[in-house]
Amino acid sequence: MPWNLYYSERNILEKELEQLSSLHRLAFAASICERFLPNYSAFAKENGLGNPMVLRNALDEAWLVVQGNSANAEKINKLIQNCKVLPPDEDHEETYKYEASMTCGVICYMLSACLEPTPQNVAQVAYMAEDIIFETIEVERDIANPGCSTNMTFDEMEKDAANHRFWIKEAAKQNLDFQKLEEVKTLDQKFIESFRKSCVDDGKSMIDLY
């Protein structure tokens, strides 16, 4: 591409996505969503709450659209509503609460993109990955050095985040996925199966939760 996850480069991603077909764009977004799902699973296991299968089933429906199935608006809107009631209660404190909420949100964006796969809608999924990584790194930074982030400009925090392994790994994966999709004209079953298997590394999310 290259796409480096920087906030200032978001327009670059949208322009690049214009070069892909609707199904290719959705495959790119679905891969990112696969790396989100372990975040919600970690929340569910840690707190004994939630239902990861709701998100799994929703993303499986998105993959069916990637395979060429027609996007059933009624079914997809129902799945969106199911996902919207999954986020943790804002009035309670649970481990991985933020990560779980972000995962529910990104799956909703994914499903919405299935109905209207514009570059802008698909890009929202990638932006959610950037956001969760940025926030995770900020928390790590402030745990190691309390108050550190408050003394940094946004640009300084972004440059610092860009050197973190989570950021580097996710940027590399998104660029690799994009390259693979650029090189294939038709998303046949064999390609999609291989592409899906490569989405997640060792069952971990982009911030190493599982």
Coordinates of N, CA and C in Angstrom, one line a residue:
M1 N 0.8 -1.2 0.0 CA 0.0 0.0 0.0 C 0.9 1.3 0.0
P2 N 1.8 1.5 0.9 CA 1.8 1.0 2.3 C 0.9 1.8 3.2
W3 N 0.4 1.2 4.2 CA -0.6 1.8 5.1 C 0.1 1.6 6.5
N4 N 0.3 2.7 7.2 CA 1.1 2.6 8.5 C 0.2 2.8 9.7
L5 N -1.1 2.8 9.6 CA -2.1 3.0 10.7 C -2.1 4.5 11.2
Y6 N -1.3 5.4 10.7 CA -1.3 6.7 11.2 C -2.7 7.4 11.0
Y7 N -3.1 8.2 12.0 CA -4.3 8.9 11.8 C -4.3 9.9 10.6
S8 N -3.1 10.5 10.5 CA -3.0 11.4 9.4 C -3.0 10.8 8.0
E9 N -2.9 9.5 7.9 CA -2.9 8.8 6.6 C -4.2 8.0 6.3
R10 N -5.2 8.3 7.1 CA -6.5 7.6 6.9 C -7.0 7.7 5.5
N11 N -6.8 8.9 4.9 CA -7.3 9.1 3.5 C -6.6 8.2 2.5
I12 N -5.4 7.9 2.9 CA -4.6 7.0 2.0 C -5.3 5.6 1.9
L13 N -5.7 5.1 3.0 CA -6.3 3.8 3.0 C -7.6 3.8 2.2
E14 N -8.4 4.8 2.4 CA -9.7 4.9 1.7 C -9.4 5.0 0.2
K15 N -8.4 5.7 -0.2 CA -8.1 5.8 -1.7 C -7.6 4.4 -2.2
E16 N -6.8 3.7 -1.4 CA -6.4 2.4 -1.9 C -7.5 1.4 -2.0
L17 N -8.5 1.5 -1.0 CA -9.6 0.6 -1.0 C -10.5 0.8 -2.3
E18 N -10.4 2.0 -2.8 CA -11.2 2.3 -4.0 C -10.7 1.4 -5.2
Q19 N -9.5 0.9 -5.1 CA -9.0 0.1 -6.2 C -9.4 -1.4 -6.1
L20 N -10.0 -1.7 -5.0 CA -10.5 -3.1 -4.8 C -12.0 -3.3 -5.1
S21 N -12.4 -4.4 -5.5 CA -13.8 -4.7 -5.6 C -14.5 -4.7 -4.3
S22 N -15.8 -4.7 -4.2 CA -16.5 -4.7 -3.0 C -16.2 -5.9 -2.2
L23 N -16.2 -7.1 -2.8 CA -15.9 -8.3 -2.1 C -14.5 -8.4 -1.5
H24 N -13.5 -7.8 -2.3 CA -12.1 -7.8 -1.9 C -12.0 -6.9 -0.6
R25 N -12.7 -5.8 -0.7 CA -12.7 -4.8 0.5 C -13.3 -5.5 1.7
L26 N -14.4 -6.3 1.6 CA -15.0 -6.9 2.7 C -14.1 -8.0 3.3
A27 N -13.3 -8.7 2.4 CA -12.4 -9.7 2.9 C -11.3 -9.1 3.7
F28 N -10.8 -7.9 3.3 CA -9.8 -7.1 4.0 C -10.3 -6.8 5.4
A29 N -11.6 -6.3 5.5 CA -12.1 -6.0 6.8 C -12.4 -7.2 7.7
A30 N -12.9 -8.3 7.0 CA -13.2 -9.5 7.8 C -12.0 -10.1 8.5
S31 N -10.8 -10.0 7.8 CA -9.6 -10.4 8.4 C -9.2 -9.7 9.6
I32 N -9.4 -8.4 9.6 CA -9.2 -7.5 10.8 C -10.1 -8.0 11.9
C33 N -11.4 -8.2 11.6 CA -12.3 -8.6 12.6 C -12.0 -9.9 13.3
E34 N -11.4 -10.8 12.5 CA -11.0 -12.1 13.1 C -10.0 -11.8 14.2
R35 N -9.1 -10.8 14.1 CA -8.1 -10.5 15.1 C -8.8 -9.7 16.3
F36 N -10.0 -9.3 16.2 CA -10.7 -8.7 17.3 C -11.4 -9.7 18.2
L37 N -11.9 -10.8 17.6 CA -12.7 -11.7 18.3 C -12.1 -12.2 19.6
P38 N -10.8 -12.6 19.6 CA -10.2 -13.0 20.8 C -10.3 -12.0 22.0
N39 N -10.4 -10.8 21.7 CA -10.6 -9.8 22.7 C -11.9 -10.0 23.5
Y40 N -12.9 -10.3 22.8 CA -14.2 -10.5 23.5 C -14.2 -11.9 24.2
S41 N -13.5 -12.8 23.6 CA -13.4 -14.1 24.3 C -12.6 -14.0 25.6
A42 N -11.6 -13.2 25.6 CA -10.8 -13.0 26.8 C -11.7 -12.3 27.9
F43 N -12.5 -11.4 27.5 CA -13.5 -10.7 28.4 C -14.5 -11.8 29.0
A44 N -15.0 -12.6 28.1 CA -16.0 -13.6 28.6 C -15.4 -14.6 29.5
K45 N -14.2 -15.1 29.2 CA -13.5 -16.1 30.1 C -13.2 -15.5 31.4
E46 N -12.7 -14.2 31.4 CA -12.2 -13.6 32.6 C -13.3 -13.3 33.6
N47 N -14.4 -12.9 33.0 CA -15.5 -12.4 33.9 C -16.8 -13.3 33.9
G48 N -16.7 -14.4 33.1 CA -17.9 -15.3 33.1 C -19.1 -14.6 32.6
L49 N -18.9 -13.7 31.6 CA -20.0 -12.9 31.1 C -20.0 -13.0 29.5
G50 N -21.1 -12.6 28.9 CA -21.2 -12.4 27.5 C -21.3 -13.7 26.7
N51 N -21.4 -13.6 25.4 CA -21.6 -14.8 24.5 C -20.8 -14.6 23.3
P52 N -19.6 -15.1 23.2 CA -18.7 -14.9 22.0 C -19.3 -15.5 20.8
M53 N -20.2 -16.5 20.9 CA -20.8 -17.1 19.7 C -21.7 -16.1 18.9
V54 N -22.2 -15.1 19.6 CA -23.0 -14.1 18.8 C -22.1 -13.4 17.8
L55 N -21.0 -13.0 18.3 CA -20.0 -12.3 17.4 C -19.4 -13.2 16.3
R56 N -19.2 -14.5 16.7 CA -18.6 -15.5 15.8 C -19.6 -15.7 14.7
N57 N -20.9 -15.9 15.0 CA -21.9 -16.1 14.0 C -22.1 -14.9 13.1
A58 N -22.0 -13.7 13.7 CA -22.1 -12.5 12.9 C -21.0 -12.4 11.9
L59 N -19.8 -12.7 12.3 CA -18.7 -12.6 11.4 C -18.7 -13.7 10.3
D60 N -19.2 -14.9 10.7 CA -19.4 -15.9 9.7 C -20.3 -15.5 8.6
E61 N -21.4 -14.8 9.0 CA -22.3 -14.3 8.0 C -21.6 -13.3 7.0
A62 N -20.7 -12.5 7.6 CA -19.9 -11.6 6.7 C -19.1 -12.3 5.8
W63 N -18.5 -13.4 6.2 CA -17.6 -14.2 5.3 C -18.5 -14.9 4.2
L64 N -19.7 -15.2 4.5 CA -20.6 -15.7 3.5 C -20.8 -14.7 2.4
V65 N -20.9 -13.4 2.8 CA -21.0 -12.4 1.8 C -19.7 -12.2 1.0
V66 N -18.6 -12.4 1.6 CA -17.3 -12.3 0.9 C -17.3 -13.4 -0.1
Q67 N -17.9 -14.6 0.2 CA -17.9 -15.7 -0.7 C -18.8 -15.5 -1.9
G68 N -19.6 -14.4 -1.9 CA -20.5 -14.1 -3.0 C -21.9 -14.3 -2.7
N69 N -22.3 -14.7 -1.5 CA -23.7 -14.8 -1.1 C -24.3 -13.4 -1.1
S70 N -25.6 -13.2 -1.4 CA -26.2 -11.9 -1.3 C -26.4 -11.5 0.1
A71 N -26.2 -10.2 0.4 CA -26.3 -9.7 1.7 C -27.8 -9.5 2.0
N72 N -28.3 -10.3 2.9 CA -29.7 -10.2 3.3 C -29.8 -9.1 4.4
A73 N -30.4 -8.0 4.0 CA -30.5 -6.8 4.9 C -31.2 -7.1 6.2
E74 N -32.3 -7.9 6.1 CA -33.1 -8.2 7.3 C -32.3 -9.0 8.3
K75 N -31.6 -10.0 7.7 CA -30.8 -10.9 8.6 C -29.6 -10.1 9.2
I76 N -28.9 -9.3 8.4 CA -27.8 -8.6 8.8 C -28.1 -7.6 9.8
N77 N -29.2 -6.9 9.6 CA -29.7 -5.9 10.6 C -30.0 -6.5 12.0
K78 N -30.6 -7.8 11.9 CA -30.9 -8.5 13.1 C -29.6 -8.9 13.8
L79 N -28.6 -9.3 13.1 CA -27.3 -9.6 13.7 C -26.6 -8.3 14.3
I80 N -26.8 -7.2 13.7 CA -26.3 -6.0 14.2 C -26.9 -5.7 15.6
Q81 N -28.3 -5.8 15.6 CA -29.0 -5.6 16.9 C -28.5 -6.6 18.0
N82 N -28.2 -7.8 17.6 CA -27.7 -8.8 18.6 C -26.4 -8.4 19.1
C83 N -25.5 -7.8 18.2 CA -24.2 -7.4 18.7 C -24.3 -6.2 19.5
K84 N -25.2 -5.3 19.3 CA -25.3 -4.0 20.0 C -25.7 -4.2 21.5
V85 N -26.3 -5.4 21.8 CA -26.7 -5.6 23.2 C -25.6 -6.4 23.9
L86 N -24.6 -6.7 23.3 CA -23.5 -7.5 23.9 C -22.5 -6.7 24.7
P87 N -22.2 -5.5 24.4 CA -21.2 -4.7 25.2 C -21.4 -4.7 26.7
P88 N -20.4 -4.8 27.5 CA -20.5 -4.8 28.9 C -21.3 -3.6 29.4
D89 N -21.9 -3.7 30.6 CA -22.6 -2.6 31.2 C -21.6 -1.5 31.6
E90 N -21.9 -0.3 31.2 CA -21.0 0.8 31.5 C -20.9 1.1 33.0
D91 N -21.9 0.6 33.8 CA -21.9 0.9 35.2 C -21.1 -0.1 36.0
H92 N -20.5 -1.1 35.4 CA -19.8 -2.1 36.1 C -18.3 -2.1 35.6
E93 N -17.4 -2.5 36.5 CA -16.0 -2.6 36.1 C -15.6 -4.1 35.9
E94 N -15.3 -4.4 34.7 CA -14.8 -5.8 34.4 C -13.5 -5.7 33.6
T95 N -12.7 -6.8 33.8 CA -11.5 -6.9 33.1 C -11.8 -7.0 31.6
Y96 N -11.0 -6.3 30.8 CA -11.2 -6.3 29.3 C -12.5 -5.7 28.8
K97 N -13.1 -4.8 29.6 CA -14.4 -4.2 29.3 C -14.3 -3.4 28.0
Y98 N -13.2 -2.6 27.9 CA -13.0 -1.7 26.8 C -12.8 -2.5 25.5
E99 N -12.0 -3.6 25.6 CA -11.6 -4.4 24.5 C -12.9 -5.1 24.0
A100 N -13.8 -5.6 24.9 CA -15.0 -6.3 24.5 C -15.9 -5.3 23.8
S101 N -16.0 -4.1 24.3 CA -16.9 -3.1 23.7 C -16.4 -2.7 22.3
M102 N -15.1 -2.6 22.1 CA -14.6 -2.3 20.8 C -14.8 -3.4 19.8
T103 N -14.8 -4.7 20.3 CA -15.0 -5.8 19.4 C -16.5 -5.8 18.9
C104 N -17.4 -5.6 19.8 CA -18.8 -5.5 19.4 C -19.0 -4.4 18.4
G105 N -18.3 -3.3 18.6 CA -18.5 -2.2 17.7 C -17.9 -2.5 16.3
V106 N -16.8 -3.1 16.3 CA -16.2 -3.4 15.0 C -17.0 -4.4 14.2
I107 N -17.6 -5.4 14.9 CA -18.4 -6.3 14.1 C -19.6 -5.7 13.6
C108 N -20.2 -4.7 14.3 CA -21.3 -3.9 13.8 C -20.9 -3.1 12.5
Y109 N -19.7 -2.6 12.6 CA -19.2 -1.9 11.4 C -19.0 -2.8 10.2
M110 N -18.5 -4.0 10.5 CA -18.3 -5.0 9.5 C -19.6 -5.4 8.8
L111 N -20.6 -5.6 9.6 CA -22.0 -6.0 9.1 C -22.6 -4.9 8.3
S112 N -22.4 -3.7 8.7 CA -22.9 -2.5 8.0 C -22.2 -2.4 6.6
A113 N -20.9 -2.7 6.6 CA -20.2 -2.6 5.4 C -20.7 -3.7 4.4
C114 N -21.2 -4.8 4.9 CA -21.7 -5.8 4.0 C -22.9 -5.3 3.2
L115 N -23.6 -4.4 3.8 CA -24.8 -3.8 3.2 C -24.4 -2.7 2.2
E116 N -23.3 -2.0 2.6 CA -22.9 -0.9 1.8 C -21.3 -0.8 1.8
P117 N -20.7 -1.7 1.0 CA -19.2 -1.8 1.1 C -18.4 -0.7 0.4
T118 N -18.7 0.5 0.8 CA -17.9 1.6 0.3 C -16.5 1.6 1.0
P119 N -15.5 2.3 0.3 CA -14.2 2.3 0.9 C -14.2 3.0 2.3
Q120 N -15.1 4.0 2.5 CA -15.2 4.6 3.8 C -15.7 3.7 4.9
N121 N -16.8 2.9 4.6 CA -17.3 2.0 5.5 C -16.4 0.9 5.9
V122 N -15.7 0.4 4.9 CA -14.7 -0.7 5.1 C -13.5 -0.2 6.0
A123 N -13.1 1.0 5.6 CA -12.0 1.6 6.3 C -12.2 1.8 7.8
Q124 N -13.5 2.0 8.2 CA -13.8 2.1 9.6 C -13.4 0.9 10.5
V125 N -13.4 -0.2 9.8 CA -13.0 -1.4 10.5 C -11.5 -1.3 10.8
A126 N -10.7 -0.9 9.9 CA -9.3 -0.7 10.1 C -9.0 0.3 11.1
Y127 N -9.8 1.4 11.1 CA -9.5 2.5 12.1 C -9.8 2.0 13.5
M128 N -10.7 1.1 13.6 CA -11.0 0.5 15.0 C -9.8 -0.3 15.5
A129 N -9.1 -1.0 14.6 CA -7.9 -1.7 15.0 C -6.8 -0.7 15.4
E130 N -6.7 0.3 14.7 CA -5.7 1.4 15.0 C -6.0 2.0 16.4
D131 N -7.3 2.2 16.7 CA -7.7 2.9 17.9 C -7.5 2.0 19.1
I132 N -7.8 0.7 19.0 CA -7.6 -0.2 20.2 C -6.2 -0.4 20.5
I133 N -5.3 -0.5 19.4 CA -3.9 -0.6 19.6 C -3.3 0.6 20.3
F134 N -3.7 1.8 19.8 CA -3.2 3.0 20.3 C -3.6 3.1 21.8
E135 N -4.8 2.8 22.2 CA -5.3 2.9 23.5 C -4.5 1.9 24.4
T136 N -4.3 0.7 23.9 CA -3.6 -0.3 24.7 C -2.2 0.1 25.0
I137 N -1.6 0.7 24.0 CA -0.2 1.1 24.2 C -0.1 2.3 25.2
E138 N -1.1 3.2 25.1 CA -1.2 4.3 26.0 C -1.3 3.8 27.5
V139 N -2.1 2.8 27.7 CA -2.3 2.3 29.0 C -1.0 1.6 29.5
E140 N -0.4 0.9 28.6 CA 0.9 0.3 29.0 C 2.0 1.3 29.4
R141 N 2.0 2.4 28.6 CA 3.0 3.5 28.8 C 2.7 4.1 30.2
D142 N 1.5 4.3 30.5 CA 1.2 5.0 31.8 C 1.3 4.1 33.0
I143 N 1.2 2.8 32.8 CA 1.5 1.9 33.9 C 3.0 1.9 34.2
A144 N 3.8 1.8 33.1 CA 5.2 1.8 33.3 C 5.7 3.2 33.8
N145 N 5.1 4.2 33.4 CA 5.5 5.6 33.8 C 4.3 6.5 34.0
P146 N 3.7 6.4 35.2 CA 2.4 7.1 35.5 C 2.4 8.5 35.0
G147 N 1.4 8.9 34.3 CA 1.2 10.3 33.9 C 2.0 10.6 32.6
C148 N 2.8 9.7 32.1 CA 3.7 10.0 31.0 C 2.9 10.6 29.8
S149 N 1.8 9.9 29.4 CA 1.0 10.3 28.2 C 0.5 11.8 28.3
T150 N 0.2 12.2 29.5 CA -0.3 13.6 29.7 C 0.7 14.6 29.3
N151 N 1.9 14.3 29.3 CA 3.0 15.2 29.0 C 3.5 15.1 27.5
M152 N 2.8 14.3 26.7 CA 3.1 14.1 25.3 C 2.1 14.6 24.4
T153 N 2.5 15.1 23.3 CA 1.5 15.6 22.3 C 1.0 14.3 21.6
F154 N -0.1 14.5 20.8 CA -0.7 13.4 20.1 C 0.3 12.8 19.1
D155 N 1.0 13.7 18.4 CA 2.0 13.2 17.4 C 3.1 12.4 18.1
E156 N 3.5 12.8 19.3 CA 4.6 12.1 20.0 C 4.1 10.7 20.4
M157 N 2.8 10.7 20.9 CA 2.2 9.4 21.3 C 2.1 8.4 20.1
E158 N 1.7 9.0 19.0 CA 1.5 8.2 17.8 C 2.9 7.6 17.3
K159 N 3.9 8.5 17.3 CA 5.2 8.0 16.9 C 5.8 6.9 17.9
D160 N 5.5 7.1 19.1 CA 5.9 6.1 20.1 C 5.1 4.8 19.9
A161 N 3.8 4.9 19.6 CA 3.0 3.7 19.4 C 3.5 3.0 18.1
A162 N 3.9 3.7 17.1 CA 4.3 3.1 15.8 C 5.6 2.2 16.0
N163 N 6.3 2.3 17.1 CA 7.4 1.5 17.4 C 7.1 0.3 18.2
H164 N 5.8 0.2 18.6 CA 5.4 -0.9 19.5 C 5.1 -2.2 18.6
R165 N 5.4 -3.3 19.2 CA 5.2 -4.6 18.4 C 3.8 -4.8 17.9
F166 N 2.8 -4.4 18.8 CA 1.4 -4.5 18.4 C 1.1 -3.7 17.1
W167 N 1.6 -2.5 17.1 CA 1.3 -1.6 15.9 C 2.0 -2.1 14.7
I168 N 3.3 -2.5 14.9 CA 4.1 -3.0 13.7 C 3.5 -4.2 13.1
K169 N 3.1 -5.1 14.0 CA 2.6 -6.4 13.6 C 1.2 -6.2 12.8
E170 N 0.4 -5.4 13.3 CA -0.9 -5.2 12.7 C -0.8 -4.5 11.4
A171 N 0.1 -3.5 11.3 CA 0.3 -2.7 10.1 C 0.9 -3.7 9.0
A172 N 1.8 -4.5 9.4 CA 2.4 -5.5 8.5 C 1.3 -6.5 7.9
K173 N 0.5 -6.9 8.9 CA -0.6 -7.9 8.5 C -1.6 -7.2 7.5
Q174 N -2.0 -6.0 7.8 CA -3.0 -5.4 6.9 C -2.4 -5.1 5.5
N175 N -1.1 -4.7 5.5 CA -0.5 -4.5 4.2 C -0.3 -5.8 3.4
L176 N 0.0 -6.9 4.1 CA 0.1 -8.2 3.5 C -1.2 -8.7 2.9
D177 N -2.2 -8.5 3.7 CA -3.6 -8.9 3.3 C -4.0 -8.1 2.0
F178 N -3.7 -6.8 2.1 CA -4.1 -6.0 1.0 C -3.3 -6.4 -0.3
Q179 N -2.1 -6.7 -0.1 CA -1.3 -7.2 -1.3 C -1.8 -8.5 -1.9
K180 N -2.2 -9.4 -1.0 CA -2.8 -10.7 -1.5 C -4.0 -10.4 -2.3
L181 N -4.9 -9.5 -1.7 CA -6.1 -9.2 -2.4 C -6.0 -8.5 -3.7
E182 N -4.9 -7.7 -3.8 CA -4.6 -7.0 -5.1 C -4.2 -8.0 -6.1
E183 N -3.6 -9.1 -5.7 CA -3.0 -10.0 -6.7 C -4.0 -11.0 -7.2
V184 N -5.1 -11.1 -6.6 CA -6.1 -12.1 -7.0 C -7.3 -11.5 -7.6
K185 N -7.7 -11.9 -8.8 CA -8.9 -11.2 -9.4 C -10.2 -11.7 -8.9
T186 N -10.3 -13.1 -8.6 CA -11.5 -13.7 -8.2 C -11.3 -14.3 -6.8
L187 N -12.2 -14.1 -5.9 CA -12.1 -14.7 -4.6 C -12.7 -16.1 -4.6
D188 N -12.0 -17.1 -5.1 CA -12.6 -18.5 -5.1 C -12.5 -19.1 -3.7
Q189 N -13.2 -20.3 -3.6 CA -13.2 -20.9 -2.3 C -11.9 -21.3 -1.7
K190 N -11.0 -21.7 -2.5 CA -9.6 -22.1 -2.1 C -8.9 -20.9 -1.5
F191 N -9.0 -19.8 -2.2 CA -8.3 -18.6 -1.7 C -8.9 -18.1 -0.4
I192 N -10.2 -18.1 -0.3 CA -10.9 -17.6 0.9 C -10.5 -18.4 2.1
E193 N -10.5 -19.8 1.9 CA -10.2 -20.7 3.0 C -8.7 -20.4 3.5
S194 N -7.8 -20.2 2.6 CA -6.4 -20.0 2.9 C -6.3 -18.6 3.6
F195 N -7.0 -17.6 3.0 CA -7.0 -16.3 3.6 C -7.5 -16.2 5.0
R196 N -8.6 -16.9 5.2 CA -9.2 -16.9 6.6 C -8.2 -17.6 7.6
K197 N -7.6 -18.7 7.2 CA -6.7 -19.4 8.1 C -5.5 -18.5 8.5
S198 N -5.2 -17.5 7.7 CA -4.0 -16.7 8.0 C -4.3 -15.4 8.8
C199 N -5.6 -15.3 9.1 CA -6.1 -14.0 9.7 C -5.5 -13.8 11.1
V200 N -5.4 -14.9 11.9 CA -5.1 -14.8 13.3 C -3.8 -15.7 13.6
D201 N -2.9 -15.1 14.4 CA -1.7 -15.8 14.7 C -1.8 -16.4 16.1
D202 N -1.8 -17.8 16.1 CA -1.9 -18.5 17.4 C -3.1 -18.2 18.2
G203 N -4.2 -17.8 17.6 CA -5.4 -17.6 18.3 C -5.5 -16.3 19.1
K204 N -4.5 -15.4 18.9 CA -4.4 -14.2 19.7 C -4.9 -13.0 18.9
S205 N -5.4 -12.0 19.6 CA -5.9 -10.8 19.0 C -4.7 -9.9 18.7
M206 N -5.0 -8.7 18.1 CA -3.9 -7.8 17.7 C -3.2 -7.2 18.9
I207 N -3.8 -7.4 20.1 CA -3.2 -6.9 21.3 C -2.9 -8.1 22.3
D208 N -2.7 -9.3 21.6 CA -2.3 -10.5 22.3 C -3.2 -11.1 23.4
L209 N -4.5 -10.8 23.2 CA -5.5 -11.5 24.1 C -6.0 -12.7 23.4
Y210 N -6.5 -13.7 24.2 CA -7.0 -14.9 23.6 C -8.0 -15.6 24.6

